[in-house]
mmCIF file of C-alpha atoms and ligand atoms in Angstrom:
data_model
loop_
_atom_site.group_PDB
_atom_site.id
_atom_site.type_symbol
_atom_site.label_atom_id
_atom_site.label_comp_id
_atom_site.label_asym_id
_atom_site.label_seq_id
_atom_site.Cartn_x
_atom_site.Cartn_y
_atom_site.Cartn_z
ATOM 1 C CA UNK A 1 -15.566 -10.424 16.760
ATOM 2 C CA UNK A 2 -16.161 -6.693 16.406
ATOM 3 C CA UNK A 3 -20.169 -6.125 15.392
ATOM 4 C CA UNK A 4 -19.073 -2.903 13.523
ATOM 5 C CA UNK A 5 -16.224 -3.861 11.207
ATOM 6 C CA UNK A 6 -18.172 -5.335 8.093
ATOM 7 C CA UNK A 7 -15.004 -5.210 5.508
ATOM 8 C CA UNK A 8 -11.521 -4.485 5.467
ATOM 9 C CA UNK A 9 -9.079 -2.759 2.771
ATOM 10 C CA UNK A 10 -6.041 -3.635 2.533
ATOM 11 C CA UNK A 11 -3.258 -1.626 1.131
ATOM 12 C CA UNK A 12 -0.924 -3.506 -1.036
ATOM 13 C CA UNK A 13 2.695 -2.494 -1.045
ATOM 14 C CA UNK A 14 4.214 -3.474 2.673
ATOM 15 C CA UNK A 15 1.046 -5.021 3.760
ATOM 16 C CA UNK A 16 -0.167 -7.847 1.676
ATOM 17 C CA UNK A 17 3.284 -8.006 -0.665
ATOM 18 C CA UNK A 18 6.664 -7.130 0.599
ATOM 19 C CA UNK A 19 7.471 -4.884 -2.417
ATOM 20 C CA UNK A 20 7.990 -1.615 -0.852
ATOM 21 C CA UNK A 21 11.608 -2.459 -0.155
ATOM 22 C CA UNK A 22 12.088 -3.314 -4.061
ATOM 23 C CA UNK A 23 9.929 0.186 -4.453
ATOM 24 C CA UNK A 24 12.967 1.731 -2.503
ATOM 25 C CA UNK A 25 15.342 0.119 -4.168
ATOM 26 C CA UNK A 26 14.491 1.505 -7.769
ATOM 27 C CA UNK A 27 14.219 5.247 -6.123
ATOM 28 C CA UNK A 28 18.158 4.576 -4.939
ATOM 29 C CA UNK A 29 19.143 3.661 -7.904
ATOM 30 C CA UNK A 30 17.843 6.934 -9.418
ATOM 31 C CA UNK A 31 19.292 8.902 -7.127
ATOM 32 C CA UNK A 32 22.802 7.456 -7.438
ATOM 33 C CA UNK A 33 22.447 8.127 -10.911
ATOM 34 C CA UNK A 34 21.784 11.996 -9.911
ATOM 35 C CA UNK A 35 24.596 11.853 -7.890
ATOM 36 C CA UNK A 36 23.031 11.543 -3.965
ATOM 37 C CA UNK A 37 21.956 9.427 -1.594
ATOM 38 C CA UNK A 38 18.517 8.285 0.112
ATOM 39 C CA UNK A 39 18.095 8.524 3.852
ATOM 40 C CA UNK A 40 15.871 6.096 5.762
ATOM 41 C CA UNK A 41 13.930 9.393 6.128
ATOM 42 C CA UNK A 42 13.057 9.938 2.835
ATOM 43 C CA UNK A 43 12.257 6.056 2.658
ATOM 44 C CA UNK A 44 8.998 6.646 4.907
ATOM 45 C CA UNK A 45 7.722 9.522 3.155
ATOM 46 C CA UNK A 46 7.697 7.938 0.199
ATOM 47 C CA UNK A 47 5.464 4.782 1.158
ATOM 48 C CA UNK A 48 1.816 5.070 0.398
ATOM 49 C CA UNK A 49 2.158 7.792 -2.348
ATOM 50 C CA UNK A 50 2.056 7.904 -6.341
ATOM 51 C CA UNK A 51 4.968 7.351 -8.308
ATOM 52 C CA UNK A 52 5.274 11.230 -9.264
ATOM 53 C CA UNK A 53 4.671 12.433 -5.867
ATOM 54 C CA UNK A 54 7.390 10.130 -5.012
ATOM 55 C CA UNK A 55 9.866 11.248 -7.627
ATOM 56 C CA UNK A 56 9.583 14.831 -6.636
ATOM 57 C CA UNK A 57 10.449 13.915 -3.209
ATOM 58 C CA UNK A 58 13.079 12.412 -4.206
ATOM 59 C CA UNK A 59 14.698 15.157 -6.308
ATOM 60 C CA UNK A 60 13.358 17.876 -3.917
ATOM 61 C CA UNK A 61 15.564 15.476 -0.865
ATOM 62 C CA UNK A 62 18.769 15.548 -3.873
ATOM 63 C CA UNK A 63 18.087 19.554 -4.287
ATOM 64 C CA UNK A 64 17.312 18.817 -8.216
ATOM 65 C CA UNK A 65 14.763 20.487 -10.199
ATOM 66 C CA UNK A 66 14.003 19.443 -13.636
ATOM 67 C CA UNK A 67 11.173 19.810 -16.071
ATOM 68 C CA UNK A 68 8.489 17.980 -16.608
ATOM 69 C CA UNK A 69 9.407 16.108 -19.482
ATOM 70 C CA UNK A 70 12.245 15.119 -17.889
ATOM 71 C CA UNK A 71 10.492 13.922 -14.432
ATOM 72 C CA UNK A 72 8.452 11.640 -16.714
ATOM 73 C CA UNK A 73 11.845 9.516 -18.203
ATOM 74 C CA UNK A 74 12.887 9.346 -14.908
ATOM 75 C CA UNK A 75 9.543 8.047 -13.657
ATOM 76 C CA UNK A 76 9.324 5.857 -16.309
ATOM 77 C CA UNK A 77 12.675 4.100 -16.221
ATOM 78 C CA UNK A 78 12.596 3.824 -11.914
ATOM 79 C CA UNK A 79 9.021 1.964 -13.228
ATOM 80 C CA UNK A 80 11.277 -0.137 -15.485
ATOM 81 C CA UNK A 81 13.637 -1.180 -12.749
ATOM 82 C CA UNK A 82 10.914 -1.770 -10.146
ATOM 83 C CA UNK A 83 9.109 -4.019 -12.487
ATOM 84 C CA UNK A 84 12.403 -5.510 -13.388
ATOM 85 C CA UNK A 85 13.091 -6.393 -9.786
ATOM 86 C CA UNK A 86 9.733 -7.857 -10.137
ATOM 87 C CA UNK A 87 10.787 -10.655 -12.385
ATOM 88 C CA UNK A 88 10.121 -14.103 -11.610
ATOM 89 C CA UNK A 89 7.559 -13.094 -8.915
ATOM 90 C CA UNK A 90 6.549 -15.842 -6.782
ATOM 91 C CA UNK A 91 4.828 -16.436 -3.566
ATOM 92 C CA UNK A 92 7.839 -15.709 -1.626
ATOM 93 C CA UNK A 93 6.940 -11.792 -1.671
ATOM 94 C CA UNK A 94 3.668 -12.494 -0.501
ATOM 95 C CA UNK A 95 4.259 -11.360 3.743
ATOM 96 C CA UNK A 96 4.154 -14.130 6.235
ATOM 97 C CA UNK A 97 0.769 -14.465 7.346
ATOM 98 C CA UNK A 98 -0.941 -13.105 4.562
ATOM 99 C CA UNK A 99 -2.650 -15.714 3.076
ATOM 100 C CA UNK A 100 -3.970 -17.574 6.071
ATOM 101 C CA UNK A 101 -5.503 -14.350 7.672
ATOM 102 C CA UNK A 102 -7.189 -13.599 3.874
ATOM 103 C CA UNK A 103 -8.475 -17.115 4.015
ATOM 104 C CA UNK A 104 -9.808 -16.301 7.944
ATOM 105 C CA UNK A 105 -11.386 -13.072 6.918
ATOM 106 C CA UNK A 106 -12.839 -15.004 3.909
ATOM 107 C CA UNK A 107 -14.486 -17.803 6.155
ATOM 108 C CA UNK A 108 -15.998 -15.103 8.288
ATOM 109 C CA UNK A 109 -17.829 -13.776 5.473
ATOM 110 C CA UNK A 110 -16.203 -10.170 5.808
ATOM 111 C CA UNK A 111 -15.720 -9.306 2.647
ATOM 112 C CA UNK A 112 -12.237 -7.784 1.418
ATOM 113 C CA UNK A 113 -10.836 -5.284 -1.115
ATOM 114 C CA UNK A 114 -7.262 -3.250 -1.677
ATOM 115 C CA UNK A 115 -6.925 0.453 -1.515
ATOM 116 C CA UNK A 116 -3.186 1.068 -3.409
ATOM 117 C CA UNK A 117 -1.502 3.859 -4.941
ATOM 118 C CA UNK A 118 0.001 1.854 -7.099
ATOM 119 C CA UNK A 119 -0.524 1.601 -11.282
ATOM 120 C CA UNK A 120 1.298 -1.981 -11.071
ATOM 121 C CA UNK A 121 -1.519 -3.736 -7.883
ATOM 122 C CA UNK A 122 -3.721 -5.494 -10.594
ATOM 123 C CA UNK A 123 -0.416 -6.728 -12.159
ATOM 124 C CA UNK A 124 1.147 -7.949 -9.034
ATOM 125 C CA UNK A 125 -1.902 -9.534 -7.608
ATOM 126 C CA UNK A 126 -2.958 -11.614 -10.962
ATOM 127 C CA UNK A 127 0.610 -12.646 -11.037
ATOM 128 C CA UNK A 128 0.260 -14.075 -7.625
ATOM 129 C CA UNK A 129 -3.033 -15.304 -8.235
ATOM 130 C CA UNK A 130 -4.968 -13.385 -4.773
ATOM 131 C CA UNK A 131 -7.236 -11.643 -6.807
ATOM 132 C CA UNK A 132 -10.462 -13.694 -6.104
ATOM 133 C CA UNK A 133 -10.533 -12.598 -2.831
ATOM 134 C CA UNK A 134 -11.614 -9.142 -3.174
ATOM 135 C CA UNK A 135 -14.287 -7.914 -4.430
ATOM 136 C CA UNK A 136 -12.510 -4.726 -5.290
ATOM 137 C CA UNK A 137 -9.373 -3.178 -6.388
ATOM 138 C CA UNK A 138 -8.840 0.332 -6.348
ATOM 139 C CA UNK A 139 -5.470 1.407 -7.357
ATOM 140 C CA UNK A 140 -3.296 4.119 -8.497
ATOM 141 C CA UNK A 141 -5.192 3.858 -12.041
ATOM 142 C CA UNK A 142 -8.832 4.322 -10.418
ATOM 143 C CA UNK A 143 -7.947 7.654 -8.592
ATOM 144 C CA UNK A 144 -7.691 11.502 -9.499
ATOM 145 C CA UNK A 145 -6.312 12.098 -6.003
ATOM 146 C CA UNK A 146 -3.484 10.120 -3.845
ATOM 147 C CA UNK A 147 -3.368 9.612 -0.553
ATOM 148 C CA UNK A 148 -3.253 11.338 2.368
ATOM 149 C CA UNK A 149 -6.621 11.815 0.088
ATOM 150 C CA UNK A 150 -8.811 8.681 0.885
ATOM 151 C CA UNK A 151 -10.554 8.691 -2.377
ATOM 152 C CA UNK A 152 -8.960 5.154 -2.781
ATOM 153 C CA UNK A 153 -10.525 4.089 0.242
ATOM 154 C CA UNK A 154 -13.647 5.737 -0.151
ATOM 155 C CA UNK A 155 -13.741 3.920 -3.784
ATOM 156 C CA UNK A 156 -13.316 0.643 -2.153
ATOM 157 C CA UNK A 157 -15.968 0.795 0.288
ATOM 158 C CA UNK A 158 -18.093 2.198 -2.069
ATOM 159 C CA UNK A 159 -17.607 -1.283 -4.264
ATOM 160 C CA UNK A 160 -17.892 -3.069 -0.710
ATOM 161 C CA UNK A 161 -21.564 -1.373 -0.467
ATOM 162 C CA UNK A 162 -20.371 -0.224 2.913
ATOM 163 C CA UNK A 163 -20.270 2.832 5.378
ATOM 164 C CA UNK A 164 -16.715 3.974 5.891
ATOM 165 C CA UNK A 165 -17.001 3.329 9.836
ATOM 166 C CA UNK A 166 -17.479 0.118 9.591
ATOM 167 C CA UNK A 167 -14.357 -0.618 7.106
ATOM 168 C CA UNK A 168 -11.100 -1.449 8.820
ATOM 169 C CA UNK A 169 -8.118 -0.014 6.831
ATOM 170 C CA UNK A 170 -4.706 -2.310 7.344
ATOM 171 C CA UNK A 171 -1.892 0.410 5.639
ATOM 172 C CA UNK A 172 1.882 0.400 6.473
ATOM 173 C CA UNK A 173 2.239 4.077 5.199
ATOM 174 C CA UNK A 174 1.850 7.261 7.797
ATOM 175 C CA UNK A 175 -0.198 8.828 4.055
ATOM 176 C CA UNK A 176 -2.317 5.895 3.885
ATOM 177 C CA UNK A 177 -3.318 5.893 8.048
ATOM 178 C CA UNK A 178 -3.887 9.702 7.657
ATOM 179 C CA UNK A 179 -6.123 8.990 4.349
ATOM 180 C CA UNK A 180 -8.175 6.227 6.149
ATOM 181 C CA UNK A 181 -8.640 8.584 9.318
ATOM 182 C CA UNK A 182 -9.434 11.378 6.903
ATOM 183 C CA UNK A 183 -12.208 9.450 5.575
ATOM 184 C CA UNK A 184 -13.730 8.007 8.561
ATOM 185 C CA UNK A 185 -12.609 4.112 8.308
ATOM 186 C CA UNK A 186 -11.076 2.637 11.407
ATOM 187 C CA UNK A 187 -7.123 1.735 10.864
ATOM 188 C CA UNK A 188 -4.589 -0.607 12.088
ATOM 189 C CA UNK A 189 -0.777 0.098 10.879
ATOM 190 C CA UNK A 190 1.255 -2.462 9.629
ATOM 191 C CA UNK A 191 5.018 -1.655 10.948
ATOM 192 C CA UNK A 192 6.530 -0.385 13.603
ATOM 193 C CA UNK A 193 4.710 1.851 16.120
ATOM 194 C CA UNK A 194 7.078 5.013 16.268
ATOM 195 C CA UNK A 195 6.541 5.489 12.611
ATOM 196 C CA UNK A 196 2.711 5.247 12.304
ATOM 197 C CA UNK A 197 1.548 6.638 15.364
ATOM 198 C CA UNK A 198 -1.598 7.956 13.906
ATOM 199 C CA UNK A 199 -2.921 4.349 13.472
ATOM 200 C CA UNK A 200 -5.431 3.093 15.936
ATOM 201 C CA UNK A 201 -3.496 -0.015 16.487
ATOM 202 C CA UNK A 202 -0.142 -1.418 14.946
ATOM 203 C CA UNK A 203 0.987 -4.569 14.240
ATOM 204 C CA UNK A 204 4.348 -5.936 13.196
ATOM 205 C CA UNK A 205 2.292 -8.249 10.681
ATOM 206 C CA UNK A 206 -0.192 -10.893 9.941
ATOM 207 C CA UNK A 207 1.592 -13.662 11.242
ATOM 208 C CA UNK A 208 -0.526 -15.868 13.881
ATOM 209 C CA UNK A 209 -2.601 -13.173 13.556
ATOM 210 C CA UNK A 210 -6.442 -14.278 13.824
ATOM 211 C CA UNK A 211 -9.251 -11.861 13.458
ATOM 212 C CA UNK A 212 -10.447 -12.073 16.112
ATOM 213 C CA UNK A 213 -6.889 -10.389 17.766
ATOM 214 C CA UNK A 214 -7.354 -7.815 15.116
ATOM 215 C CA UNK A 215 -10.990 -6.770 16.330
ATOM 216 C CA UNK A 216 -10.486 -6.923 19.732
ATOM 217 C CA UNK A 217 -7.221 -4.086 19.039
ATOM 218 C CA UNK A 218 -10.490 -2.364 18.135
ATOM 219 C CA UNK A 219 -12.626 -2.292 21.022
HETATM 220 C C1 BG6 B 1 2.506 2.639 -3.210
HETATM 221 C C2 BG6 B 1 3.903 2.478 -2.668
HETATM 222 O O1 BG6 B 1 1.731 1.537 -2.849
HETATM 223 O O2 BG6 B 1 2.529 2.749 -4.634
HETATM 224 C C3 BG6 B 1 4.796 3.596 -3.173
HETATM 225 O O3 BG6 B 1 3.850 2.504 -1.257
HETATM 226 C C4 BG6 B 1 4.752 3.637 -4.691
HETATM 227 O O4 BG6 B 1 6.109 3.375 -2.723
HETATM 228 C C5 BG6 B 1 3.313 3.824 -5.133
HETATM 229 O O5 BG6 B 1 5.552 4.707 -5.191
HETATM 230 C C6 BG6 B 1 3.161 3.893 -6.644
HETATM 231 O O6 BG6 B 1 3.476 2.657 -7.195
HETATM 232 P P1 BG6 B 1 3.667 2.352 -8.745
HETATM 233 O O7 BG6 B 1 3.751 0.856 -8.789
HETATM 234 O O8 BG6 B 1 2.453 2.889 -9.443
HETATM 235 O O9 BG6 B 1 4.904 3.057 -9.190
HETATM 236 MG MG1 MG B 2 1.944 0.467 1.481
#
């Protein structure tokens, strides 16, 4: 095992949970109510960031501008659908893998937290009752600025009572690599490699994935 990685922060949505598809989802929805469609493009740039920063992508990829009063309805209601989508959450959105590599990193006495953009992580989390094993959550309620920023990170290591170089970031967003590189962690991308280039390593997922496999991508 890597002597220098002495935590790890996880994102949430696309790394621990597969909920950035239903994240997706809820912004096509919105836009077919404005009248255009979402490219696949538009789908990556919106992983990793707030909910507003993601609805004025959106709009800005549909050409529409519209106030500010009105941005906040429409962020609202795509929150409405997204939690919707939500209902009857079970273990089933929790990514293959996930749990036996938390319980691995727990029995190595690395301890854990989650970095996320999101307002709804405590939600989701309780709901599938992973909370106890991180000492931390940071999320989109915590912050004043969103990634590429790593205050999230920075928060979470902070609560960890460690140095940034010796956190390991797991983030499936090209915001949330460039946020943990921006504030000095070390990073592995969760995904595929074209799209998160920036990441030190990338893996598809945690499945069979031990920690040790994940340190030694380190060294
Ligand atoms: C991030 C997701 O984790 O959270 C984004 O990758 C999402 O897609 C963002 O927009 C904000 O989430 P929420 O739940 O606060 O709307
Ligand atoms: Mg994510």
């Amino acid at each position: 095992m890597s002597k220098e990685i002495k935590g790890i922060i996880f994102d949430l949505d696309g790394v621990l949970v597969d909920t950035a598809k239903y994240h997706f989802k809820s912004w096509i929805k919105l836009s077919a109510e404005l009248g255009f469609e979402l490219t696949p493009v538009v789908e990556e740039k919106l992983k990793g960031i707030s909910r507003m920063d993601s609805l004025n992508i959106v709009l800005e990829s549909g050409g529409i501008s519209c106030s500010e009063e009105e941005k906040k309805a429409m962020a609202e209601k795509k929150n409405t659908w997204y939690l919707d989508s939500l209902e009857g959450l079970d273990n089933d959105v929790i990514l293959e893998g996930v749990l036996s590599f938390l319980d691995a990193v727990k029995s190595h006495n690395i301890p854990m937290a989650v970095g996320s953009a999101s307002k709804n992580a405590t939600t989701i989390l309780s709901r599938l009752d992973m909370t106890d094993y991180f000492v931390s959550i940071i999320d989109g309620n915590h912050v004043q600025k969103t990634k590429p920023d790593p205050e999230v990170f920075v928060n979470a290591a902070r609560d960890l009572q460690l140095e940034e170089a010796s956190c390991l970031v797991f983030e499936d967003s090209q915001k949330g690599i460039l946020a943990a590189k921006t504030g000095g962690f070390r990073v592995i991308g969760i995904g595929e490699k074209t799209a998160l280039k920036e990441a030190e390593a990338v893996i598809s997922g945690f499945q069979g994935v031990k920690v040790e496999d994940v340190m030694a991508l380190l060294n």
